[in-house]
Coordinates of C-alpha atoms and ligand atoms in Angstrom, one line a residue:
M1 CA 27.3 -35.7 -24.8
N2 CA 26.5 -31.9 -25.0
Q3 CA 28.0 -30.3 -28.2
P4 CA 29.8 -27.0 -27.9
D5 CA 27.4 -24.2 -28.7
L6 CA 29.4 -21.5 -30.4
G7 CA 26.8 -18.7 -30.2
A8 CA 26.4 -19.0 -26.4
L9 CA 28.1 -16.8 -23.9
P10 CA 30.9 -18.2 -21.9
G11 CA 30.6 -18.3 -18.1
T12 CA 27.4 -18.5 -16.1
P13 CA 24.7 -15.9 -15.3
A14 CA 25.4 -15.8 -11.6
G15 CA 29.1 -15.5 -12.2
D16 CA 28.5 -12.6 -14.5
G17 CA 26.0 -10.9 -12.1
W18 CA 22.6 -11.9 -13.8
W19 CA 19.5 -13.4 -12.1
M20 CA 15.9 -14.4 -12.9
P21 CA 13.4 -11.8 -11.6
G22 CA 10.0 -12.7 -10.2
E23 CA 7.2 -12.9 -12.7
F24 CA 5.2 -10.3 -10.7
E25 CA 7.9 -7.7 -11.4
A26 CA 7.6 -5.2 -14.3
H27 CA 7.5 -6.6 -17.8
E28 CA 8.6 -5.3 -21.2
G29 CA 6.2 -7.8 -22.9
C30 CA 5.2 -11.4 -23.4
W31 CA 6.0 -14.1 -25.9
M32 CA 3.6 -16.9 -27.0
L33 CA 3.6 -19.6 -29.7
W34 CA 0.7 -20.5 -32.0
P35 CA -1.0 -24.0 -31.6
E36 CA -0.9 -25.9 -34.8
R37 CA -0.5 -29.7 -34.5
P38 CA -3.7 -31.6 -35.1
D39 CA -2.6 -34.6 -33.0
N40 CA -2.4 -32.6 -29.8
W41 CA -5.2 -30.0 -30.5
R42 CA -8.6 -31.2 -31.5
E43 CA -10.3 -30.2 -34.7
R44 CA -7.1 -29.1 -36.5
A45 CA -6.4 -26.8 -33.5
R46 CA -9.1 -24.3 -34.4
P47 CA -10.7 -24.2 -30.8
A48 CA -7.2 -24.0 -29.3
Q49 CA -6.3 -21.2 -31.6
A50 CA -9.4 -19.2 -30.5
A51 CA -8.4 -19.8 -26.9
F52 CA -4.8 -18.7 -27.5
A53 CA -6.0 -15.6 -29.4
A54 CA -8.2 -14.7 -26.4
V55 CA -5.3 -15.1 -24.0
A56 CA -3.1 -12.9 -26.3
A57 CA -5.8 -10.3 -26.5
A58 CA -6.2 -10.2 -22.7
I59 CA -2.5 -9.9 -22.1
S60 CA -2.1 -7.2 -24.8
R61 CA -4.4 -5.0 -22.8
F62 CA -1.5 -4.7 -20.3
E63 CA 1.7 -5.2 -22.2
P64 CA 2.9 -5.9 -25.8
V65 CA 2.5 -9.5 -27.0
R66 CA 4.5 -11.3 -29.7
I67 CA 3.4 -14.7 -31.0
G68 CA 5.7 -17.1 -32.9
V69 CA 3.9 -18.8 -35.8
S70 CA 5.1 -21.3 -38.3
P71 CA 5.4 -19.7 -41.7
A72 CA 2.6 -21.9 -43.1
H73 CA 0.2 -20.7 -40.5
A74 CA 1.1 -17.0 -40.5
A75 CA -1.8 -15.7 -42.6
A76 CA -4.4 -17.7 -40.6
A77 CA -3.0 -16.7 -37.3
R78 CA -2.9 -13.0 -38.4
A79 CA -6.5 -13.2 -39.3
Q80 CA -7.5 -14.6 -35.9
L81 CA -5.4 -12.4 -33.7
P82 CA -6.1 -8.8 -32.7
S83 CA -3.9 -6.2 -34.5
S84 CA -2.3 -5.3 -31.1
V85 CA -0.5 -8.7 -31.1
A86 CA 2.6 -9.0 -33.3
V87 CA 3.0 -12.2 -35.4
V88 CA 6.6 -13.4 -35.8
P89 CA 7.7 -16.3 -38.1
L90 CA 9.1 -18.9 -35.8
A91 CA 9.2 -22.7 -36.4
H92 CA 8.2 -24.9 -33.4
D93 CA 6.9 -28.4 -32.7
D94 CA 4.2 -27.4 -30.3
C95 CA 3.3 -24.2 -28.5
W96 CA 4.5 -24.1 -24.9
M97 CA 6.5 -20.9 -24.8
R98 CA 7.0 -21.2 -21.0
D99 CA 8.9 -24.4 -21.5
V100 CA 10.8 -23.9 -24.8
G101 CA 11.3 -20.2 -24.6
P102 CA 14.2 -18.4 -22.9
T103 CA 14.2 -17.8 -19.1
Y104 CA 15.1 -14.1 -19.0
L105 CA 17.7 -12.7 -16.7
V106 CA 18.3 -9.2 -15.4
A107 CA 21.3 -7.4 -13.9
E108 CA 22.1 -4.1 -12.3
R109 CA 22.1 -2.5 -15.7
P110 CA 19.3 -1.9 -18.2
Q111 CA 19.8 -5.0 -20.3
L112 CA 18.4 -8.6 -20.6
R113 CA 20.0 -11.9 -21.3
G114 CA 18.4 -15.3 -21.4
V115 CA 19.0 -18.9 -20.5
H116 CA 18.5 -21.6 -23.2
W117 CA 17.7 -24.8 -21.4
R118 CA 18.0 -28.2 -23.0
F119 CA 14.6 -29.6 -23.9
N120 CA 13.4 -33.2 -24.4
A121 CA 9.6 -32.9 -24.7
W122 CA 9.1 -33.6 -21.0
G123 CA 10.8 -36.9 -20.8
G124 CA 12.5 -37.9 -24.1
L125 CA 11.7 -41.0 -26.1
E126 CA 10.7 -42.9 -22.9
G127 CA 7.6 -41.1 -21.6
G128 CA 8.0 -37.8 -23.4
L129 CA 5.0 -36.2 -25.0
Y130 CA 5.9 -36.0 -28.7
H131 CA 8.8 -36.5 -31.1
P132 CA 10.7 -35.0 -32.8
W133 CA 11.3 -31.9 -30.7
D134 CA 14.3 -30.4 -32.5
Q135 CA 12.4 -27.2 -33.5
D136 CA 11.2 -26.6 -30.0
E137 CA 14.8 -27.1 -28.8
R138 CA 15.8 -24.1 -30.9
V139 CA 13.0 -21.7 -29.9
A140 CA 14.9 -20.0 -27.0
A141 CA 17.9 -19.4 -29.2
E142 CA 15.8 -18.0 -32.0
V143 CA 13.9 -15.7 -29.7
L144 CA 17.1 -14.4 -28.1
S145 CA 18.7 -13.9 -31.5
L146 CA 15.7 -12.0 -32.8
E147 CA 16.0 -9.7 -29.9
A148 CA 19.8 -9.5 -30.0
R149 CA 20.2 -10.6 -26.4
G150 CA 23.0 -12.6 -25.0
R151 CA 22.3 -16.3 -24.4
Y152 CA 23.6 -18.8 -21.9
R153 CA 23.3 -22.4 -22.8
A154 CA 22.5 -24.5 -19.7
P155 CA 23.9 -28.0 -19.2
I156 CA 20.6 -29.5 -18.0
V157 CA 17.2 -30.6 -19.3
I158 CA 14.5 -28.5 -17.6
E159 CA 11.5 -26.5 -18.6
G160 CA 10.4 -23.0 -17.7
G161 CA 7.2 -24.4 -16.1
A162 CA 9.3 -26.3 -13.7
I163 CA 10.8 -23.1 -12.2
H164 CA 9.4 -20.4 -10.0
V165 CA 11.5 -17.7 -8.3
D166 CA 10.8 -14.8 -6.0
G167 CA 13.5 -12.6 -7.7
Q168 CA 15.2 -12.3 -4.3
G169 CA 17.2 -15.5 -4.3
T170 CA 14.6 -18.2 -3.7
A171 CA 13.6 -20.9 -6.2
L172 CA 10.4 -23.0 -5.7
L173 CA 10.6 -26.4 -7.3
A174 CA 8.9 -29.8 -7.4
E175 CA 11.0 -32.9 -6.9
E176 CA 8.7 -35.1 -9.0
C177 CA 9.7 -33.0 -12.1
V178 CA 13.1 -31.4 -11.5
L179 CA 14.7 -34.5 -10.1
N180 CA 13.0 -36.9 -12.5
P181 CA 15.5 -39.2 -14.2
N182 CA 13.6 -38.8 -17.5
R183 CA 15.2 -35.3 -17.7
N184 CA 18.7 -35.7 -16.3
P185 CA 19.4 -39.3 -15.5
G186 CA 21.8 -39.8 -12.6
M187 CA 21.8 -36.1 -11.5
T188 CA 21.7 -35.6 -7.8
R189 CA 19.8 -32.9 -6.0
E190 CA 23.1 -31.2 -5.0
R191 CA 24.3 -31.1 -8.6
M192 CA 20.9 -29.8 -9.8
E193 CA 21.0 -27.0 -7.1
A194 CA 24.5 -26.1 -8.1
V195 CA 23.4 -25.7 -11.8
L196 CA 20.3 -23.7 -10.8
R197 CA 22.3 -21.4 -8.6
D198 CA 24.6 -20.7 -11.5
Y199 CA 21.8 -20.2 -14.2
L200 CA 19.0 -18.5 -12.1
G201 CA 21.2 -16.6 -9.7
V202 CA 19.3 -18.1 -6.8
T203 CA 20.8 -18.9 -3.4
H204 CA 18.0 -20.9 -1.7
F205 CA 15.6 -23.7 -2.6
I206 CA 12.1 -24.6 -1.5
W207 CA 11.4 -28.1 -2.7
L208 CA 7.9 -29.4 -2.8
G209 CA 7.3 -33.1 -3.5
L210 CA 4.6 -34.1 -6.1
G211 CA 2.9 -31.8 -8.5
V212 CA -0.7 -31.8 -9.7
Y213 CA -2.3 -35.3 -10.1
N214 CA -2.1 -36.6 -13.7
D215 CA 0.0 -33.7 -14.9
E216 CA 1.8 -35.0 -18.0
T217 CA 4.8 -32.8 -17.3
D218 CA 5.6 -34.9 -14.3
G219 CA 4.5 -32.2 -11.8
H220 CA 5.5 -28.8 -13.1
I221 CA 5.5 -26.3 -10.2
D222 CA 3.6 -23.8 -12.3
N223 CA 0.5 -25.9 -12.0
L224 CA 0.9 -26.5 -8.3
A225 CA 2.2 -23.4 -6.6
C226 CA 3.6 -19.9 -7.5
F227 CA 4.9 -16.8 -5.8
V228 CA 2.5 -13.9 -5.9
A229 CA 5.1 -11.7 -4.1
P230 CA 8.3 -12.4 -2.2
G231 CA 7.2 -14.4 0.9
K232 CA 3.7 -15.2 -0.5
V233 CA 2.8 -18.3 -2.4
C234 CA -0.5 -19.6 -3.7
L235 CA -1.1 -23.4 -3.8
T236 CA -3.7 -25.4 -5.6
W237 CA -6.0 -27.0 -3.1
T238 CA -8.9 -29.4 -2.5
D239 CA -10.7 -30.2 0.7
D240 CA -11.8 -33.6 -0.7
R241 CA -9.7 -36.1 1.1
A242 CA -10.8 -38.8 -1.3
D243 CA -9.3 -36.9 -4.3
P244 CA -5.8 -38.0 -5.3
Q245 CA -4.8 -34.3 -5.3
Y246 CA -5.5 -34.0 -1.6
E247 CA -2.4 -35.7 -0.3
R248 CA -0.2 -33.9 -2.8
S249 CA -1.5 -30.5 -1.8
R250 CA -1.5 -31.3 1.9
E251 CA 2.2 -32.3 1.8
A252 CA 3.1 -29.2 -0.2
W253 CA 1.2 -27.1 2.3
E254 CA 3.2 -28.6 5.2
R255 CA 6.5 -28.1 3.4
L256 CA 5.7 -24.5 2.6
N257 CA 4.7 -23.9 6.2
E258 CA 8.1 -25.2 7.4
A259 CA 10.0 -23.3 4.7
R260 CA 12.0 -20.1 4.9
D261 CA 13.0 -18.1 1.9
A262 CA 16.4 -16.7 0.9
R263 CA 15.9 -13.8 3.3
G264 CA 14.9 -16.0 6.1
R265 CA 11.2 -15.1 6.0
R266 CA 8.4 -17.6 6.6
I267 CA 6.1 -18.2 3.6
E268 CA 2.5 -17.0 3.7
V269 CA 0.4 -19.6 1.8
A270 CA -3.0 -19.0 0.1
R271 CA -5.0 -22.0 -1.0
L272 CA -6.6 -21.6 -4.4
P273 CA -9.5 -24.1 -4.9
M274 CA -9.0 -26.8 -7.5
P275 CA -11.5 -26.8 -10.3
G276 CA -13.5 -29.9 -11.1
P277 CA -12.3 -32.6 -11.1
L278 CA -12.5 -32.3 -14.9
Y279 CA -12.2 -35.1 -17.5
M280 CA -11.8 -35.2 -21.3
T281 CA -15.1 -36.0 -23.0
E282 CA -15.8 -38.4 -25.9
Q283 CA -16.4 -35.6 -28.3
E284 CA -13.1 -33.9 -27.3
A285 CA -11.1 -37.0 -27.7
R286 CA -12.7 -37.8 -31.1
G287 CA -11.5 -34.5 -32.5
L288 CA -7.8 -35.4 -32.2
A289 CA -5.9 -36.7 -35.3
P290 CA -4.4 -40.1 -34.8
S291 CA -0.7 -40.0 -34.7
E292 CA 2.4 -42.0 -33.7
A293 CA 4.3 -38.8 -32.9
C294 CA 2.2 -37.6 -29.9
K295 CA 1.0 -39.0 -26.6
P296 CA -2.5 -40.5 -27.1
R297 CA -5.4 -38.8 -25.2
S298 CA -8.6 -40.6 -24.5
A299 CA -12.1 -39.8 -23.2
G300 CA -12.4 -40.0 -19.4
E301 CA -8.8 -38.9 -18.7
R302 CA -8.5 -36.7 -15.7
L303 CA -7.3 -33.2 -16.7
A304 CA -4.7 -31.5 -14.6
A305 CA -6.6 -28.2 -14.2
S306 CA -5.3 -25.6 -11.8
Y307 CA -5.9 -21.9 -11.3
V308 CA -2.3 -21.4 -10.1
N309 CA -1.5 -21.6 -13.8
F310 CA -2.2 -17.9 -14.4
Y311 CA -0.1 -15.2 -15.9
F312 CA 1.0 -11.9 -14.2
A313 CA 1.0 -9.0 -16.7
N314 CA 1.8 -5.4 -15.9
G315 CA -1.1 -4.3 -13.7
G316 CA -3.0 -7.5 -14.4
V317 CA -3.6 -11.2 -13.7
V318 CA -4.8 -13.3 -16.6
M319 CA -6.4 -16.4 -15.1
P320 CA -7.8 -19.6 -16.6
L321 CA -11.6 -20.2 -16.4
F322 CA -12.7 -23.8 -16.3
D323 CA -15.7 -24.3 -14.1
A324 CA -18.1 -21.6 -13.0
P325 CA -18.4 -22.0 -9.2
T326 CA -14.6 -22.5 -8.6
D327 CA -13.8 -19.8 -11.3
A328 CA -15.6 -17.2 -9.2
Q329 CA -13.9 -18.3 -5.9
A330 CA -10.4 -18.4 -7.4
A331 CA -10.9 -15.0 -9.1
E332 CA -12.1 -13.5 -5.8
M333 CA -9.0 -14.9 -4.0
L334 CA -6.6 -13.6 -6.7
R335 CA -8.2 -10.1 -6.4
G336 CA -7.6 -10.3 -2.7
L337 CA -4.0 -11.5 -3.2
C338 CA -3.2 -8.9 -5.9
P339 CA -5.3 -5.9 -5.0
E340 CA -3.3 -3.5 -7.2
R341 CA -4.0 -5.7 -10.4
E342 CA -7.0 -6.2 -12.6
V343 CA -7.9 -9.9 -12.6
I344 CA -9.2 -11.1 -16.0
G345 CA -10.5 -14.6 -16.7
V346 CA -10.1 -16.3 -20.1
P347 CA -11.8 -19.6 -20.9
A348 CA -9.0 -22.2 -20.9
R349 CA -10.5 -25.6 -21.3
E350 CA -9.1 -25.9 -24.8
I351 CA -5.6 -25.1 -23.5
L352 CA -6.1 -27.7 -20.7
L353 CA -7.1 -30.4 -23.3
G354 CA -3.6 -30.0 -24.8
G355 CA -2.0 -30.5 -21.4
G356 CA -1.4 -27.1 -19.8
G357 CA -2.7 -23.7 -18.8
I358 CA -2.2 -20.0 -19.5
H359 CA 1.1 -19.8 -17.6
C360 CA 2.4 -22.7 -19.8
I361 CA 1.7 -20.9 -23.1
T362 CA 3.3 -17.6 -22.1
Q363 CA 6.8 -16.2 -21.3
Q364 CA 7.3 -12.9 -19.7
V365 CA 10.0 -10.6 -20.9
P366 CA 11.1 -8.6 -17.8
D367 CA 11.5 -4.8 -18.1
P368 CA 15.2 -4.3 -18.0
R369 CA 14.8 -0.6 -17.0
A370 CA 13.1 -1.5 -13.7
P371 CA 15.5 -0.6 -10.8
R372 CA 16.8 -3.8 -9.3
V373 CA 19.3 -4.9 -6.6
R374 CA 21.1 -8.2 -7.0
P375 CA 19.8 -10.9 -4.6
T376 CA 22.2 -11.8 -1.8
A377 CA 22.7 -15.0 0.1
R378 CA 20.6 -15.5 3.3
G379 CA 21.8 -13.4 6.1
A380 CA 23.6 -11.0 3.9
A381 CA 20.4 -9.1 2.8
Ligands
KQY1 O1 3.1 -26.7 -17.5 C1 3.6 -26.3 -18.5 N1 4.5 -25.3 -18.4 C2 3.5 -26.9 -19.9 C3 2.6 -28.0 -20.1 C4 3.0 -28.7 -21.4 C5 2.1 -29.8 -21.7 C6 2.5 -30.4 -23.0 N2 1.5 -31.1 -23.6

């Protein structure tokens, strides 16, 4: 039973004229969280902290970055981060700002609001990734309150990494995750679409099936495919028919080729090569603190690596580096897809070992001053 949330706005974003813009649109800045827990991040999270600091430094070349840090870690984080990155005291259980942070909304006026989704650590007590998650559940509300922005409390469990939009009325989603009963048991696709229309201001859905093989989020879209512009999607891809990712990507490719967006356009699809396959090593697994509170990880586990898990910054693309030959191919493709942006690679294996990528650890704050027109339903554009 959802408790009434007295600090939340009444009504719904769409009803009030708000919508989620595309990530490729102008930003005011970026939020991140600091990795701290020794049961998810090896060697007391030191290698992950170095990787997060490198991501923050790369993004801060393009836009302001704020990073939420538990008070006990504030001094150590400050010492590891460049002075261009602001450190903000913020309690959290782990560090996936994409998933626990607000989904920002824009309107035809220079302000922002945010959606505070319900969070259950990617599946709750049956199959979720850690417990408790009560501090993570509050991160979106804390961030919006720090920024004095209006907050809508959504009635569903979902994570930011499960949602991509084109900012013109289209949402791109994966069934494996968004319709998974471990998030919202008993919820139908129709009801889910109705809630997402209300809270994202979208009018049209492109549903893909399964996400990336062995992705512990149950197939977040942000690891499989993303919009690089309205009408243009990039998809993680392998030509190896024997790889378990092949069928997943092939099916997504077919669905994207058949799809239309909210404005009735066909989707142009670019295939980004998949790295690896990559696996956790003995040494990496040995560096994790044993714990009852966190999903165990072991040597030999396939890692859900994907170049689609990059971050759009103002004038830049910050992409994960995993594996030299495919890194170069993916970077080349992203330069071709986003010729007006500088593409920067940041080593991301340490982030991958914790179960995600650069997109998963970031949350863009849209620029509320960018001129925008409210998306309209198909045919009315
Ligand atoms: O895909 C994402 N947005 C987040 C990955 C979270 C993994 C938790 N271990």
